mmCIF file of C-alpha atoms in Angstrom:
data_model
loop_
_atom_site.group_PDB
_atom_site.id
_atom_site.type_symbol
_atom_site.label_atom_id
_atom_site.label_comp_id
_atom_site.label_asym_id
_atom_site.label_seq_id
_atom_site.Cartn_x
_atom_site.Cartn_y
_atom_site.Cartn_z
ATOM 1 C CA UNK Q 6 -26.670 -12.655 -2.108
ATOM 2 C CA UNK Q 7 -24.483 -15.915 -2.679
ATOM 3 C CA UNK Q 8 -21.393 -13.925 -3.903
ATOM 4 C CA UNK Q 9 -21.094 -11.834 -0.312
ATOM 5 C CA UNK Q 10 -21.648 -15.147 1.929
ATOM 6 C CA UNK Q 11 -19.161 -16.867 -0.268
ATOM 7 C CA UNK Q 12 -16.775 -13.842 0.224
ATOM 8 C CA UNK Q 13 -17.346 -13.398 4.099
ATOM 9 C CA UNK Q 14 -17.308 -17.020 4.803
ATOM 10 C CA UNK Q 15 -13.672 -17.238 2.683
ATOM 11 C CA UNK Q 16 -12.271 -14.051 4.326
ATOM 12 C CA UNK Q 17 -13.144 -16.130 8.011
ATOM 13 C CA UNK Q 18 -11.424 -19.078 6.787
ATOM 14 C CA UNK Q 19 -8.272 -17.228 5.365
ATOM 15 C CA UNK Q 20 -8.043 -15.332 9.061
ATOM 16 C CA UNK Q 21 -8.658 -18.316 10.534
ATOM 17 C CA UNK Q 22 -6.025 -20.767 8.524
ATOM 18 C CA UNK Q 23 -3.436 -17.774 9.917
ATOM 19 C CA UNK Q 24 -5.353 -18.118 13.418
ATOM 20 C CA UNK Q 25 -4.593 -21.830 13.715
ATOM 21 C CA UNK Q 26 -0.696 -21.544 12.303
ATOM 22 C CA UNK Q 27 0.072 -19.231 14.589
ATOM 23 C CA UNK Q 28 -0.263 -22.081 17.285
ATOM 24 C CA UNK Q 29 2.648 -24.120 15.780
ATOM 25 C CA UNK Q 30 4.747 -21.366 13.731
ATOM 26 C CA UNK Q 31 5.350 -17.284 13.991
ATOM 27 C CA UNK Q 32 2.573 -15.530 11.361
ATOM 28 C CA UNK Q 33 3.666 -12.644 9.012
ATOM 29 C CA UNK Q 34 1.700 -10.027 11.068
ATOM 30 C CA UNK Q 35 1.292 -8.006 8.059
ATOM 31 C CA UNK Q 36 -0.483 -10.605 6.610
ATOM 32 C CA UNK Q 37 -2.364 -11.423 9.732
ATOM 33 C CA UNK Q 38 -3.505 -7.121 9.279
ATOM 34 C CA UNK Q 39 -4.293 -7.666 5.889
ATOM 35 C CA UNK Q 40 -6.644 -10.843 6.443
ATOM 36 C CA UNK Q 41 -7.955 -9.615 9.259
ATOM 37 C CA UNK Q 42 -9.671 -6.110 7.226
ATOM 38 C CA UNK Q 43 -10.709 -7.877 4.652
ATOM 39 C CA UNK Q 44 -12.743 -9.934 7.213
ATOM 40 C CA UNK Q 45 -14.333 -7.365 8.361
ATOM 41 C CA UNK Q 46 -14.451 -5.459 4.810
ATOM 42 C CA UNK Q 47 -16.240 -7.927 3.830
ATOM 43 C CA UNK Q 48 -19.243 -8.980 6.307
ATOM 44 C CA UNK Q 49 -19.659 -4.831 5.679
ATOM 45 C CA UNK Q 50 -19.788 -4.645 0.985
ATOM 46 C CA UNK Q 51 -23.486 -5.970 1.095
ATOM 47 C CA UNK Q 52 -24.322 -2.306 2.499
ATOM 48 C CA UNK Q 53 -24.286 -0.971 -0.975
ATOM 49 C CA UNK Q 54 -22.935 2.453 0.518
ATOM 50 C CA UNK Q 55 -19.065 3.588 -1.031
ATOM 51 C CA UNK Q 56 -19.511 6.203 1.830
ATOM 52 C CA UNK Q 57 -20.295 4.224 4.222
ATOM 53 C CA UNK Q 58 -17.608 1.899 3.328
ATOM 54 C CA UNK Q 59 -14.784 4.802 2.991
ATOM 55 C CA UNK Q 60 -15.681 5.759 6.406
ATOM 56 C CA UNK Q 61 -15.381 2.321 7.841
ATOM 57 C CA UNK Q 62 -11.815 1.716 5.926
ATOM 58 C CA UNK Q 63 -10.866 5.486 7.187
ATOM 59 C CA UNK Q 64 -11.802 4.335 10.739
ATOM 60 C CA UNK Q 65 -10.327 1.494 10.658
ATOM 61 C CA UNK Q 66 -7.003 3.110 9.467
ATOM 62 C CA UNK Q 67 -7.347 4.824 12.422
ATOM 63 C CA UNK Q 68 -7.980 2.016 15.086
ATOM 64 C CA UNK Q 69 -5.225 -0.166 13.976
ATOM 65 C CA UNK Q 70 -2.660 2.630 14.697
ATOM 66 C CA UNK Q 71 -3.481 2.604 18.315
ATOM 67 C CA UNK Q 72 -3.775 -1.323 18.014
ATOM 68 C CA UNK Q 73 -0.225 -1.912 16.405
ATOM 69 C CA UNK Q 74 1.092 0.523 19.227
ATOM 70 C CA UNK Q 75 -0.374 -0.936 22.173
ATOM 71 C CA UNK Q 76 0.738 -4.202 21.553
ATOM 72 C CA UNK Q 77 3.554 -6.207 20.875
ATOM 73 C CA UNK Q 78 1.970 -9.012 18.828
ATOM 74 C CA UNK Q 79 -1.583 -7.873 17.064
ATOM 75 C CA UNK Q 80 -2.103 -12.149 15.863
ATOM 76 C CA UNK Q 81 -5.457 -12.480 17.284
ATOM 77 C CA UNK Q 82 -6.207 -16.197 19.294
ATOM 78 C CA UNK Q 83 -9.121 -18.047 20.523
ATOM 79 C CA UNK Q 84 -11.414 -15.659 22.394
ATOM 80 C CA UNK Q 85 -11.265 -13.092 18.806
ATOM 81 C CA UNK Q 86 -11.827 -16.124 16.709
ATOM 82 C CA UNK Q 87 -15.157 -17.094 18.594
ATOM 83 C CA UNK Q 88 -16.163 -13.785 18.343
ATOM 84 C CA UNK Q 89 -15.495 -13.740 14.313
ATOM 85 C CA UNK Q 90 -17.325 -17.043 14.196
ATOM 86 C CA UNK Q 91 -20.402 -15.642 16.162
ATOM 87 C CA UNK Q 92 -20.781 -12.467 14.027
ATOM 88 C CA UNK Q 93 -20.032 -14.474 10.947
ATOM 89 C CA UNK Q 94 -23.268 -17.251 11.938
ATOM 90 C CA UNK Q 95 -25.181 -14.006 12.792
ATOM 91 C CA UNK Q 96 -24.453 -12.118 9.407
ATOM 92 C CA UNK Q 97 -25.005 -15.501 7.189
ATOM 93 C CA UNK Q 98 -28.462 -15.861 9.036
ATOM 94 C CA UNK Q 99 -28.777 -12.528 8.355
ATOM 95 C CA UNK Q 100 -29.547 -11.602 11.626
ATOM 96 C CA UNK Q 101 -28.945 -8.076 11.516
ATOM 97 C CA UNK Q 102 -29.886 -6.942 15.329
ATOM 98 C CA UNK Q 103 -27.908 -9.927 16.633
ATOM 99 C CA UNK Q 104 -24.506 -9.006 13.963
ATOM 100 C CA UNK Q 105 -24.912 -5.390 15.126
ATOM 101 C CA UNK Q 106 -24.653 -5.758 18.440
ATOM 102 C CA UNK Q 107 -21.994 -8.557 18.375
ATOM 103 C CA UNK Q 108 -20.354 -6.577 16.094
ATOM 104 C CA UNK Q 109 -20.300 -3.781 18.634
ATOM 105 C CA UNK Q 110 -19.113 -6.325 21.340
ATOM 106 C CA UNK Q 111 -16.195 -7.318 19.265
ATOM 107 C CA UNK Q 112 -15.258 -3.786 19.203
ATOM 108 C CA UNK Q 113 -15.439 -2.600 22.241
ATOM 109 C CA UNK Q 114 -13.630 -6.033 23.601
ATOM 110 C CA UNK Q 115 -10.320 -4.560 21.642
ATOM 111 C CA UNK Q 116 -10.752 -1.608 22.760
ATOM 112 C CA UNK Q 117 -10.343 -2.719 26.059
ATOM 113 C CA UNK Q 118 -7.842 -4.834 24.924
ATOM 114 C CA UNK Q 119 -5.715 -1.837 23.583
ATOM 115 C CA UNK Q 120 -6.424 0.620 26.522
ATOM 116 C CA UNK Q 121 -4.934 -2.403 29.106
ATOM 117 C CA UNK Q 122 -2.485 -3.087 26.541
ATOM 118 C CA UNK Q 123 -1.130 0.706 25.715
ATOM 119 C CA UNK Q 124 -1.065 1.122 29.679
ATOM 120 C CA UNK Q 125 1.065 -2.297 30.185
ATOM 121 C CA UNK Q 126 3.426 -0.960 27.449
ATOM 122 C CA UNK Q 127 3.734 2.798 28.470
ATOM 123 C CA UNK Q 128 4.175 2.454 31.842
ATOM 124 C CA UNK Q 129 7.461 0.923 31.261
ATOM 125 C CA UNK Q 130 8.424 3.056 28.161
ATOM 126 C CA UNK Q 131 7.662 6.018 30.476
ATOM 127 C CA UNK Q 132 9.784 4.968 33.600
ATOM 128 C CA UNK Q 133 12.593 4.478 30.884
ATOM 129 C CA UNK Q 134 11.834 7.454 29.836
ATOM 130 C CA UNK Q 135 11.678 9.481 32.753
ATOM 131 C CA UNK Q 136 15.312 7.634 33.936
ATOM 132 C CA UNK Q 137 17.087 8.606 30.450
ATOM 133 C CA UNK Q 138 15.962 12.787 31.595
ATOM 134 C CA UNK Q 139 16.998 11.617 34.961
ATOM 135 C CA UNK Q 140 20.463 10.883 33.300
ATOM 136 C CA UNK Q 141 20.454 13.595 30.597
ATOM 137 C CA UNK Q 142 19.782 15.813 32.976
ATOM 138 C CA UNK Q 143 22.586 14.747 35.353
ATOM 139 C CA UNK Q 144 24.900 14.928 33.110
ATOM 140 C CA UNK Q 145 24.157 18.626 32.135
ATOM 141 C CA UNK Q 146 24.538 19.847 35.315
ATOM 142 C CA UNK Q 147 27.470 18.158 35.690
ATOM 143 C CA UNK Q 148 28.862 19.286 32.394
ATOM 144 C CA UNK Q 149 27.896 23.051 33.759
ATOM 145 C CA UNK Q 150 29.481 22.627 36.795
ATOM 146 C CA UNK Q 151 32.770 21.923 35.527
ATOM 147 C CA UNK Q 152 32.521 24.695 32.796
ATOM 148 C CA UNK Q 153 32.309 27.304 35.503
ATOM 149 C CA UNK Q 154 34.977 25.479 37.505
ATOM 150 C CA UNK Q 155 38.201 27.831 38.431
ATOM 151 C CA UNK Q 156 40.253 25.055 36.744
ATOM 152 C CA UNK Q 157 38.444 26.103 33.772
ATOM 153 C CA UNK Q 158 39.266 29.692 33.243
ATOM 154 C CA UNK Q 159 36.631 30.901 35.434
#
């Protein structure tokens, strides 16, 4: 109906109005998170299913845990935007086949995205990690060795 294109096509211009600013000027990512649902929220109410939709927002929930972790910035550029404004042309044509599967695309593209991501960012965290045992660990076996020293009591 007119109401749900007039909602998805203003949820794509709010994202994108962030999309475009954060080329000149840093972009409240919590803002950027909240725009960016209700995107997607809203190519999704004309389903007519509260399930359907819990499930999704549920999901969702989920997904951005692992996407906030595996990244430094989540602002979305370019590349995402094209891919909004493709599934956004499909869903107002209401080309359902053509939405679902570019749809589909757009998610597996961030999950890729948050796999190479998470692996960029652990790899280093774990290294770091694996020094500050290194460390710890020296310095308890130090600490032992000097306990049991015969300058000690011992």
């Amino acid at each position: 109906n007119d109401q749900w294109q007039a909602d998805v096509v203003a949820a794509h211009y709010r994202l994108n109005l962030l999309v475009e600013r954060n080329a000149t000027e840093p972009v409240d990512e919590e803002l950027w998170e909240a725009r960016h649902r209700e995107f997607h929220l809203a190519l999704l109410q004309a389903c007519g299913s509260r399930w359907l939709l819990h499930m999704v927002a549920l999901l969702t929930d989920q997904f951005d845990r692992y996407r906030r972790l595996s990244v430094e910035s989540s602002l979305s550029g370019k590349p995402v935007s094209l891919e909004h404004q493709r599934i956004v042309d499909a869903a107002l044509k209401r080309d359902g086949d053509l939405a679902d599967r570019l749809m589909k695309d757009h998610i597996a593209h961030a999950t890729r995205l948050i796999i190479e991501n998470w692996h960029a960012v652990a790899k280093p965290r774990q290294r770091g990690e694996a020094a500050h045992a290194a460390i710890n660990g020296a310095t308890r076996r130090a600490s032992k060795r000097k306990s049991r020293s015969p300058a000690r009591g011992w």
